[in-house]
mmCIF file of N, CA and C and ligand atoms in Angstrom:
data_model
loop_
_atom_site.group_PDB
_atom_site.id
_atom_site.type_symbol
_atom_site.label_atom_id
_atom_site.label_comp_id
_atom_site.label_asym_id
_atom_site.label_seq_id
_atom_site.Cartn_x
_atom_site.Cartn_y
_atom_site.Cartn_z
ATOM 1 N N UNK A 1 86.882 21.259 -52.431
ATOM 2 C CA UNK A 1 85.432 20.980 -52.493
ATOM 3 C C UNK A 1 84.991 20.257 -51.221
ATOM 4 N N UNK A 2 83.859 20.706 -50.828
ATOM 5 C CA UNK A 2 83.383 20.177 -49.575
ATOM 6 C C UNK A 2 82.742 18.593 -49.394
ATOM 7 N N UNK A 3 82.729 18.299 -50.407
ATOM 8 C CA UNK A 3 81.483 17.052 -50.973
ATOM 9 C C UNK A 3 82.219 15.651 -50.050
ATOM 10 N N UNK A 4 81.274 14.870 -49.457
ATOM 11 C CA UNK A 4 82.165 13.885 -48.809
ATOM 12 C C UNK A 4 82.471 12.865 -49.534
ATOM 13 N N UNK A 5 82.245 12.471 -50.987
ATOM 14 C CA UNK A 5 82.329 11.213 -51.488
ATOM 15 C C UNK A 5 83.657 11.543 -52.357
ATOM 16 N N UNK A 6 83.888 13.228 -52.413
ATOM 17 C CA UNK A 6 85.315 13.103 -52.849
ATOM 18 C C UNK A 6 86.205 13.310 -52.433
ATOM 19 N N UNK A 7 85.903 13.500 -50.835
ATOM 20 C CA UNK A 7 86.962 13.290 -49.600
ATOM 21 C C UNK A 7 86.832 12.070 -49.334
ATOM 22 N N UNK A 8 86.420 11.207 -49.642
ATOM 23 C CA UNK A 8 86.353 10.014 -49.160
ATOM 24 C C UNK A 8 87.464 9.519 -50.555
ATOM 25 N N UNK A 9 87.129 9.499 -51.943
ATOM 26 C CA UNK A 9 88.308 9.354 -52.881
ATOM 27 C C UNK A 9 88.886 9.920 -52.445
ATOM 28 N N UNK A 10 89.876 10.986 -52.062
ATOM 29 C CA UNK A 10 90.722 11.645 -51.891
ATOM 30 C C UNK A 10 91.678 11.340 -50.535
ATOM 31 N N UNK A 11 90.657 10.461 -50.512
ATOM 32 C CA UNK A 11 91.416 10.045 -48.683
ATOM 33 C C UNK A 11 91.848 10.765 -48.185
ATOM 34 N N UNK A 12 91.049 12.064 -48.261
ATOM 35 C CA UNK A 12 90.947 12.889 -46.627
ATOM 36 C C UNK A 12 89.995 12.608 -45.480
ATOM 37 N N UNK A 13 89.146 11.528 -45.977
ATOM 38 C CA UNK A 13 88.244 11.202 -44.629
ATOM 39 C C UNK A 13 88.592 9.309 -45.262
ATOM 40 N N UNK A 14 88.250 8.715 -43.940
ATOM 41 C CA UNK A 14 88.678 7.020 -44.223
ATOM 42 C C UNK A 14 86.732 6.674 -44.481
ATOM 43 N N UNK A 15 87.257 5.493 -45.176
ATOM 44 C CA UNK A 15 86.274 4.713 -45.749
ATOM 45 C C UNK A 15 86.503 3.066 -45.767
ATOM 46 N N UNK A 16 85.465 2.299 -45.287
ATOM 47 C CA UNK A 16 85.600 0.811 -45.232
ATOM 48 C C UNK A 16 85.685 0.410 -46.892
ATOM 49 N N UNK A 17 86.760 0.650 -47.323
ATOM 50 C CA UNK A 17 87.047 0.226 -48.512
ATOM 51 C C UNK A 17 87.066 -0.933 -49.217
ATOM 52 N N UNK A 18 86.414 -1.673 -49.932
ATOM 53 C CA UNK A 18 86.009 -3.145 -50.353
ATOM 54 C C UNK A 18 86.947 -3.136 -51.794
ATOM 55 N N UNK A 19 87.139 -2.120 -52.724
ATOM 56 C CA UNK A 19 87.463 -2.519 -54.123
ATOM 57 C C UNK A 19 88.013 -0.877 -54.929
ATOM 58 N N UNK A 20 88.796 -0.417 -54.958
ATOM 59 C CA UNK A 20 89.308 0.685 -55.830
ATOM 60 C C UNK A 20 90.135 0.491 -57.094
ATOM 61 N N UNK A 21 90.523 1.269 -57.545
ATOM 62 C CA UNK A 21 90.961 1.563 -59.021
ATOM 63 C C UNK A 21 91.544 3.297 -58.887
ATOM 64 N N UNK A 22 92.546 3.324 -60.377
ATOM 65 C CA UNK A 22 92.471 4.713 -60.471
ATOM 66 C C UNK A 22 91.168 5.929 -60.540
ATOM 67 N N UNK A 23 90.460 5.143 -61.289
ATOM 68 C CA UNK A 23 88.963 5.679 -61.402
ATOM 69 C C UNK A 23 88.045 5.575 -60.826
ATOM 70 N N UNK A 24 87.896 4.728 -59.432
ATOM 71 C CA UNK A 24 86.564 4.446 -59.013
ATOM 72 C C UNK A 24 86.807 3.655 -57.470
ATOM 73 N N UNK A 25 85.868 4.175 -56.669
ATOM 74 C CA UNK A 25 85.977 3.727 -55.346
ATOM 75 C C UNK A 25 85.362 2.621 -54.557
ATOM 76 N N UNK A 26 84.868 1.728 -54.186
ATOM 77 C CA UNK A 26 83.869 1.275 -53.527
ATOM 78 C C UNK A 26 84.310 0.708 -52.187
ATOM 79 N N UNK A 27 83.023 1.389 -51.154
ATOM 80 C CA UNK A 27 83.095 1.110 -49.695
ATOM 81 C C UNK A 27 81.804 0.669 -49.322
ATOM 82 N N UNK A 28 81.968 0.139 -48.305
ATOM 83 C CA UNK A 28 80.578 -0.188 -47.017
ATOM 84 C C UNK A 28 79.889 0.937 -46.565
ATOM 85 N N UNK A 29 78.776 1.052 -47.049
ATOM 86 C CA UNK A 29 77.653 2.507 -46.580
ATOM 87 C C UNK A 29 77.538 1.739 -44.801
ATOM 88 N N UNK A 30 77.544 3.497 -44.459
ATOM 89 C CA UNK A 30 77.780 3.677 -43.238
ATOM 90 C C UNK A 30 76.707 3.101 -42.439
ATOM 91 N N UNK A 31 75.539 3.266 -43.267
ATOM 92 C CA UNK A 31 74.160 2.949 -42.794
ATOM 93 C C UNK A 31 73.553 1.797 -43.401
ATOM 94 N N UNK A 32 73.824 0.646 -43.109
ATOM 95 C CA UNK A 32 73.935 -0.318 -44.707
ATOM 96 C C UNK A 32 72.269 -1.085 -44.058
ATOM 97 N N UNK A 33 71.817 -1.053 -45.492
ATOM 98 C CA UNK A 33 70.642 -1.587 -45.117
ATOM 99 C C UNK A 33 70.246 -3.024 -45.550
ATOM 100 N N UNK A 34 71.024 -3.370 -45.654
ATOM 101 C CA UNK A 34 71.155 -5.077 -45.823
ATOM 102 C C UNK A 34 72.990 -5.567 -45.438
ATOM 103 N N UNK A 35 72.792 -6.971 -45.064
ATOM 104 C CA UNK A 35 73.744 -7.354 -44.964
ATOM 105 C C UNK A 35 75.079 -7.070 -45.732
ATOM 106 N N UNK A 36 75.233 -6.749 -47.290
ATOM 107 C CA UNK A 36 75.803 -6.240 -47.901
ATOM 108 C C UNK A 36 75.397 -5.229 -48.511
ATOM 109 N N UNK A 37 75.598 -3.702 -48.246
ATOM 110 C CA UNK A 37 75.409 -2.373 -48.987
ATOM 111 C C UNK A 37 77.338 -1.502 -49.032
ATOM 112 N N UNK A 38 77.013 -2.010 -50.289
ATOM 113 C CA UNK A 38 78.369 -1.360 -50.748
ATOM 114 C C UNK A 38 78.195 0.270 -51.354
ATOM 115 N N UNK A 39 78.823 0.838 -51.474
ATOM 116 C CA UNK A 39 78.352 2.341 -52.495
ATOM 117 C C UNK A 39 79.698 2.295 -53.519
ATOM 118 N N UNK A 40 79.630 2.422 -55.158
ATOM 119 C CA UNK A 40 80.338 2.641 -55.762
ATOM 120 C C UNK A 40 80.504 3.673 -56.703
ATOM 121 N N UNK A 41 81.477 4.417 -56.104
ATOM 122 C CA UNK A 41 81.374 5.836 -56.536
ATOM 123 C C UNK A 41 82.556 6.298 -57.969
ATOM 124 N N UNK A 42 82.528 7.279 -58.669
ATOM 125 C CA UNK A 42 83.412 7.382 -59.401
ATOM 126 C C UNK A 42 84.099 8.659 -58.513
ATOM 127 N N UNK A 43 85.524 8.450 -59.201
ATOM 128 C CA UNK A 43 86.544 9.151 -57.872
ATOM 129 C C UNK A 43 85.805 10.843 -58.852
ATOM 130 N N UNK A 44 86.098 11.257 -59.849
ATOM 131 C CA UNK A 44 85.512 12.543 -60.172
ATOM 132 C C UNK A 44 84.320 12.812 -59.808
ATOM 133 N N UNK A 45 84.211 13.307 -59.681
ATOM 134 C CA UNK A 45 82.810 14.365 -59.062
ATOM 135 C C UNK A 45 82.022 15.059 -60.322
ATOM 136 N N UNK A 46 80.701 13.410 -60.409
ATOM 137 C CA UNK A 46 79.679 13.766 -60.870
ATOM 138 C C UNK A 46 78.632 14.001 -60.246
ATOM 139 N N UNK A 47 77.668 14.882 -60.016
ATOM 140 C CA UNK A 47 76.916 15.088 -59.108
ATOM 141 C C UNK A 47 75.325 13.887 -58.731
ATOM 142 N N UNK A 48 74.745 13.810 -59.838
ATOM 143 C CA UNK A 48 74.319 12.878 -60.114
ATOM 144 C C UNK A 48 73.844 12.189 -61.178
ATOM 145 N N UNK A 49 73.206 11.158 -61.947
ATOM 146 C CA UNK A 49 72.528 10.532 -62.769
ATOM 147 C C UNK A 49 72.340 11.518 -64.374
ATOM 148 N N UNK A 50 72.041 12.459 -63.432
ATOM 149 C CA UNK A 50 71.447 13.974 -64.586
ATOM 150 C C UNK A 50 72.618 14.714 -65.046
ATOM 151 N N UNK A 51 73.730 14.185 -64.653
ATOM 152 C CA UNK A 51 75.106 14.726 -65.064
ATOM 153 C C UNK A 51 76.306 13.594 -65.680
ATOM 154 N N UNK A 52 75.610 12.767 -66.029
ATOM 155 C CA UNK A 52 76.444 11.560 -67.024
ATOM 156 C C UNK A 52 75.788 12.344 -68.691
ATOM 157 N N UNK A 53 77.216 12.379 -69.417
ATOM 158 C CA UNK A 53 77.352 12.091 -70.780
ATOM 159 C C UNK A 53 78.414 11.591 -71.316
ATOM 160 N N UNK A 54 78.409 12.120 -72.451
ATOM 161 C CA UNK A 54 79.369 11.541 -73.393
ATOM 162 C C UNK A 54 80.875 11.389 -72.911
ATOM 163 N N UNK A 55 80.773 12.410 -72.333
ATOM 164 C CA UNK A 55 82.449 12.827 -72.278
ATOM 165 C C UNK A 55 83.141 12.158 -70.294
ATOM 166 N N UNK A 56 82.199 11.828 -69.759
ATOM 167 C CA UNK A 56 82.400 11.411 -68.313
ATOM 168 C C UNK A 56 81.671 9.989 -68.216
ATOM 169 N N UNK A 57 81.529 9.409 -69.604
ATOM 170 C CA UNK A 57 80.696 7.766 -69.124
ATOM 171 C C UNK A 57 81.687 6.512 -69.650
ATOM 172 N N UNK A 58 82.844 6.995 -69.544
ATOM 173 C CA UNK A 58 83.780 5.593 -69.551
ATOM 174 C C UNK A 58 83.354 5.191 -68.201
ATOM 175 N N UNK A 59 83.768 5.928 -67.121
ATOM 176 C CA UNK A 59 83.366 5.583 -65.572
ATOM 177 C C UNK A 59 82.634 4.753 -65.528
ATOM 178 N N UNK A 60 81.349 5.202 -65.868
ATOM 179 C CA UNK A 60 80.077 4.751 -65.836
ATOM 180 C C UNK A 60 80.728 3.235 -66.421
ATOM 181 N N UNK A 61 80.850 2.892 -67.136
ATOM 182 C CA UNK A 61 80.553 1.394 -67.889
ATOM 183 C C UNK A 61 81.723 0.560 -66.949
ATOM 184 N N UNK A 62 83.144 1.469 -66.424
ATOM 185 C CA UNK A 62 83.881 0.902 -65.154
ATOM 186 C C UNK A 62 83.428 0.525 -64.082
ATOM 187 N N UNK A 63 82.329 0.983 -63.369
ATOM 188 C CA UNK A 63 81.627 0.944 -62.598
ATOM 189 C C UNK A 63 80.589 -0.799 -63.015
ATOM 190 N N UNK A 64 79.392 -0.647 -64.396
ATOM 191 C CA UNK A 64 79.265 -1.620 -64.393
ATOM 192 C C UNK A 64 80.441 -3.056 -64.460
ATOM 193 N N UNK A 65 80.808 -2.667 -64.906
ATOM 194 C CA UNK A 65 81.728 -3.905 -65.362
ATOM 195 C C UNK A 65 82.651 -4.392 -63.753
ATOM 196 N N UNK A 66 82.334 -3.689 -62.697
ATOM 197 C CA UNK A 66 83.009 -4.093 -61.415
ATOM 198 C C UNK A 66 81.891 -4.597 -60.483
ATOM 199 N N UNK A 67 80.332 -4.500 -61.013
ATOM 200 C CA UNK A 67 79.563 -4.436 -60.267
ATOM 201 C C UNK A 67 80.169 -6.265 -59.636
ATOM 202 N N UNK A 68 79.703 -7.148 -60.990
ATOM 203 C CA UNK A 68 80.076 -8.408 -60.522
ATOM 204 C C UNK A 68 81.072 -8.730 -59.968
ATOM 205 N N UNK A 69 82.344 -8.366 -60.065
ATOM 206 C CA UNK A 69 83.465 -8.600 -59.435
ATOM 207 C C UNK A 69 83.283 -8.438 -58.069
ATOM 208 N N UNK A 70 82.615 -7.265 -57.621
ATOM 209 C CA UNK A 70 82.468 -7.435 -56.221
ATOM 210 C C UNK A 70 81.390 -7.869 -55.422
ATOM 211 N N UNK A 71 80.399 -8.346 -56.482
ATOM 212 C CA UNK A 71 79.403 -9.280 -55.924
ATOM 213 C C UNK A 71 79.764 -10.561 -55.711
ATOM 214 N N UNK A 72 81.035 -11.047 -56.246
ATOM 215 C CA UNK A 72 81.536 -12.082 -56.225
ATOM 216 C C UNK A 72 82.546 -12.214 -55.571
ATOM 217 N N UNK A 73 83.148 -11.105 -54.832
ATOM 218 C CA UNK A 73 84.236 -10.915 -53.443
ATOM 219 C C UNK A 73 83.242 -10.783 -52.225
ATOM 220 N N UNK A 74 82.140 -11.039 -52.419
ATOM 221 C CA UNK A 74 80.870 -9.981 -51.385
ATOM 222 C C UNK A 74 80.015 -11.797 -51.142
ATOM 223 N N UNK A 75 80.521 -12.851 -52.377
ATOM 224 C CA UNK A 75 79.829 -13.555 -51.921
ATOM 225 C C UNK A 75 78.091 -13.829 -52.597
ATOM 226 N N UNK A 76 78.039 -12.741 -52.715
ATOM 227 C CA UNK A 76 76.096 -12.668 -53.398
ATOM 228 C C UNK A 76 75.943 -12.689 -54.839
ATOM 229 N N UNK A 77 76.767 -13.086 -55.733
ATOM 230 C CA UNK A 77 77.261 -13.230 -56.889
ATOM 231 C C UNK A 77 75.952 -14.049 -56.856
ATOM 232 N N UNK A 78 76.059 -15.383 -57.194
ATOM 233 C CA UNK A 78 74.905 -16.554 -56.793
ATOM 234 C C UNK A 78 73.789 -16.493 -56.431
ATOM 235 N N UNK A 79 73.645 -15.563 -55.110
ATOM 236 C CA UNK A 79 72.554 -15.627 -54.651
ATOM 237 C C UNK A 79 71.404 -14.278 -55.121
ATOM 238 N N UNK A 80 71.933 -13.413 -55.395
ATOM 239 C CA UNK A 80 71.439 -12.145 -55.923
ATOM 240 C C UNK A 80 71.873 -10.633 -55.681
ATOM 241 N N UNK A 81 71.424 -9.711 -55.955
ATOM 242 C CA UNK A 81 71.922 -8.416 -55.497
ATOM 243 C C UNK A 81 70.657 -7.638 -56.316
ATOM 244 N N UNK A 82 70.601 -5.987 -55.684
ATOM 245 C CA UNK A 82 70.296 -4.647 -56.914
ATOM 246 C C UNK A 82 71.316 -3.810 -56.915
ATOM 247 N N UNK A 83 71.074 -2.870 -57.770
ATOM 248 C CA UNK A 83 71.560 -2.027 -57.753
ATOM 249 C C UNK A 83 70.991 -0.651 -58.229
ATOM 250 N N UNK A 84 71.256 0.414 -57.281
ATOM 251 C CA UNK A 84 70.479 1.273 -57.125
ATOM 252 C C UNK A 84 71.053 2.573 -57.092
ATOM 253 N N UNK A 85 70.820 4.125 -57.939
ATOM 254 C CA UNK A 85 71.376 5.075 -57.813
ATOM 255 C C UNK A 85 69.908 5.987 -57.937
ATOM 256 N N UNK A 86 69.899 6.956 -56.539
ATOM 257 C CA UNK A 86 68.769 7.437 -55.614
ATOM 258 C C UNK A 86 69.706 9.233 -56.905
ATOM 259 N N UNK A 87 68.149 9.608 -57.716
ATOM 260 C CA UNK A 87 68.585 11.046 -58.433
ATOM 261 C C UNK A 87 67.734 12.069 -57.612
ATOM 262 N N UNK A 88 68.280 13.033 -57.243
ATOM 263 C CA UNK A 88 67.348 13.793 -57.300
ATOM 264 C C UNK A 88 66.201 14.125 -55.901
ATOM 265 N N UNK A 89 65.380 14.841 -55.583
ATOM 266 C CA UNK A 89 64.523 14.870 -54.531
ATOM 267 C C UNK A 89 63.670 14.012 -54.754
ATOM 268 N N UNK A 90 63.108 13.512 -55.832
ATOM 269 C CA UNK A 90 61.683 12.754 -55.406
ATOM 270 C C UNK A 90 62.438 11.240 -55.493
ATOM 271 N N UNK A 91 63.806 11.102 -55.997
ATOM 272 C CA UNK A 91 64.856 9.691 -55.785
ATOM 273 C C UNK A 91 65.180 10.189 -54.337
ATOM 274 N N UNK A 92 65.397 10.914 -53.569
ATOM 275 C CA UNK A 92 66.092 10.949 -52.252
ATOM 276 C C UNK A 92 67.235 10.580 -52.587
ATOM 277 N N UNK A 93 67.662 11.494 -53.256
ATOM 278 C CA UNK A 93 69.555 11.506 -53.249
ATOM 279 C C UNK A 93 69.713 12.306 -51.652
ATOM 280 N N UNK A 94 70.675 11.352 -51.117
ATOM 281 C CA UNK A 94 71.108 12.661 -49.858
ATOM 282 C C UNK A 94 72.681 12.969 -50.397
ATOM 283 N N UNK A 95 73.346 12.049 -50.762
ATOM 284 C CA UNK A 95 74.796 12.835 -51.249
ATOM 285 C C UNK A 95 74.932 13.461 -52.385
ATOM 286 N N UNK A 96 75.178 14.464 -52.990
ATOM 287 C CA UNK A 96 74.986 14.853 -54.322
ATOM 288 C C UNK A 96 76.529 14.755 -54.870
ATOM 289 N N UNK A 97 76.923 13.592 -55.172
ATOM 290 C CA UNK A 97 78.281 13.183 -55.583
ATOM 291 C C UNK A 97 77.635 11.185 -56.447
ATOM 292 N N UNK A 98 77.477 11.066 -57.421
ATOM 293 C CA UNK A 98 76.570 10.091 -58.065
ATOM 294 C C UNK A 98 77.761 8.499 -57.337
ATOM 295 N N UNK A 99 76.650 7.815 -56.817
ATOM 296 C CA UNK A 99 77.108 6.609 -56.392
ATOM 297 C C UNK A 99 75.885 5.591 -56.716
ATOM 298 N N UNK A 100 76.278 4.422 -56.977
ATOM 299 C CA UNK A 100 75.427 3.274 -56.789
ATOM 300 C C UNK A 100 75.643 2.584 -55.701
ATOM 301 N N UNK A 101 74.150 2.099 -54.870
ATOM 302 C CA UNK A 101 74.541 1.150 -53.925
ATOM 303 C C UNK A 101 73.991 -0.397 -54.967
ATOM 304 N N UNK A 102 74.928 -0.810 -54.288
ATOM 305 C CA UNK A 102 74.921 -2.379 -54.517
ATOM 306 C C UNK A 102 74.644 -2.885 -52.953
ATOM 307 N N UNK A 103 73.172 -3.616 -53.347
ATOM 308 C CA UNK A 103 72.689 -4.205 -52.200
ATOM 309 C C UNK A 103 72.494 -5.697 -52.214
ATOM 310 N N UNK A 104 73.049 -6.445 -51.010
ATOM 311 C CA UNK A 104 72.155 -7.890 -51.163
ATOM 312 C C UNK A 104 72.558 -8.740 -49.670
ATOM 313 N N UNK A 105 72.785 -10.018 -50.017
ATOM 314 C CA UNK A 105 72.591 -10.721 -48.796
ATOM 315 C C UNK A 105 71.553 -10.880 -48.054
ATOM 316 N N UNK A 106 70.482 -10.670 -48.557
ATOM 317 C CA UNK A 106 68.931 -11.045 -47.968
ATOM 318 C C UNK A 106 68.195 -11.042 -49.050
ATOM 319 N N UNK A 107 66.752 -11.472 -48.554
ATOM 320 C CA UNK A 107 65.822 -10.995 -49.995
ATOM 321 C C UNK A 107 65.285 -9.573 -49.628
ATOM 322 N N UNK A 108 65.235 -9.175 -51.087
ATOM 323 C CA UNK A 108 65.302 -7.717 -50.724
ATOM 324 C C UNK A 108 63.515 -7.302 -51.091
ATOM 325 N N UNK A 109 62.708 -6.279 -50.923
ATOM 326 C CA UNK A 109 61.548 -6.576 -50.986
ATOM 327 C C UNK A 109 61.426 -6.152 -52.769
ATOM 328 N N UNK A 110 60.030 -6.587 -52.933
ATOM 329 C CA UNK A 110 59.910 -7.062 -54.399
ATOM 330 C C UNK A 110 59.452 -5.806 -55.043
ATOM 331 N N UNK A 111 59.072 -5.029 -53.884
ATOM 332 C CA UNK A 111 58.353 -3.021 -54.529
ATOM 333 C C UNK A 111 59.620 -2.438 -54.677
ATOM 334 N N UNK A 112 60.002 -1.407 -55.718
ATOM 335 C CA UNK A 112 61.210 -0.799 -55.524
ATOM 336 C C UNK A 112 60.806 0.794 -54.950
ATOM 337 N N UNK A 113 59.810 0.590 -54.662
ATOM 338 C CA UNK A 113 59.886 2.009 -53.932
ATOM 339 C C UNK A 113 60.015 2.511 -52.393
HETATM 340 P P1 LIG B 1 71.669 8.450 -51.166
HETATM 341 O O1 LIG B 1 70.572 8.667 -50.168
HETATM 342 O O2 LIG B 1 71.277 7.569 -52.322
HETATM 343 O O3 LIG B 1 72.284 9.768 -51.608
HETATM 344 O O4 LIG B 1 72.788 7.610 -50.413
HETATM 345 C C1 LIG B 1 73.799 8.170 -49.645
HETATM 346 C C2 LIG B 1 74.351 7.055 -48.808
HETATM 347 O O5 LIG B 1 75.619 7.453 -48.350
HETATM 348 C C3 LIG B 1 73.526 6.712 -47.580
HETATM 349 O O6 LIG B 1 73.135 5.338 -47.655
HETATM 350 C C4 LIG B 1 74.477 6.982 -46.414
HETATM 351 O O7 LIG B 1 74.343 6.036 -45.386
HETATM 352 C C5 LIG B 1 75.816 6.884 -47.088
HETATM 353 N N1 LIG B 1 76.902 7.637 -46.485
HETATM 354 C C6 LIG B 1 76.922 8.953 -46.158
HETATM 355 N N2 LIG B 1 78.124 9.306 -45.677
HETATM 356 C C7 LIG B 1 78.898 8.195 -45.716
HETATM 357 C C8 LIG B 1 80.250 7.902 -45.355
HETATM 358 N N3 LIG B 1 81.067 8.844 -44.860
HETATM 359 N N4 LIG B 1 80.704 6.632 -45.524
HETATM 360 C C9 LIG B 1 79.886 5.669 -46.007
HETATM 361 N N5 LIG B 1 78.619 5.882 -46.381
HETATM 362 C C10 LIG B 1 78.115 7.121 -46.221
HETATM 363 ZN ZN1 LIG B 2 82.144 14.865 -55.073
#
């Protein structure tokens, strides 16, 4: 599969890697738009938001349940963070492989759009 977020699990392409598991990846977005922008991806290949159910959302709740852990290796535990997963064209997904960024280390603005 061509998709880069599961060459990036797959470690055929390198990634600034902050926190992994058997199930789940998280690195430093390439383009990070705050001091801390992490992306945490599940290593299977869900495409996006519109493709979580029943049968592929253990991930999903792995994913929450690490959010803090690495807000708290990241430091912004305390001070704050979001977290954000872009669906779709009118979300501006550009990777179609479902990741959350976890953003913080500044104040972030108060519109979410
Ligand atoms: P989205 O627009 O929500 O689909 O977010 C995709 C994000 O992936 C963007 O913030 C990109 O900067 C980031 N990105 C794309 N390729 C890579 C890569 N190889 N390593 C790290 N981040 C990447
Ligand atoms: Zn993928």
């Amino acid at each position: 599969m061509s998709c880069i977020f599961c060459k990036i699990a797959n470690k055929e392409i390198p990634s600034d890697c902050v926190y992994e598991t058997e199930n789940i990846i998280a690195f430093r977005d390439l383009n990070p738009q705050a001091p801390v922008h992490i992306l945490i991806v599940p290593k299977i290949h869900i495409a996006s938001m519109n493709d979580i159910n029943s049968e592929n959302s253990a991930v999903i709740s792995e994913i929450f349940e690490t959010v803090n852990k690495i807000a708290e290796q990241e430091d912004i535990k305390d001070s704050g963070y979001r977290v954000i997963s872009n669906c779709g064209e009118d979300g501006c997904q550009s990777v179609q492989h479902l990741h959350f960024h976890l953003v913080g280390g500044r104040k972030l603005s108060e519109t979410l759009s």
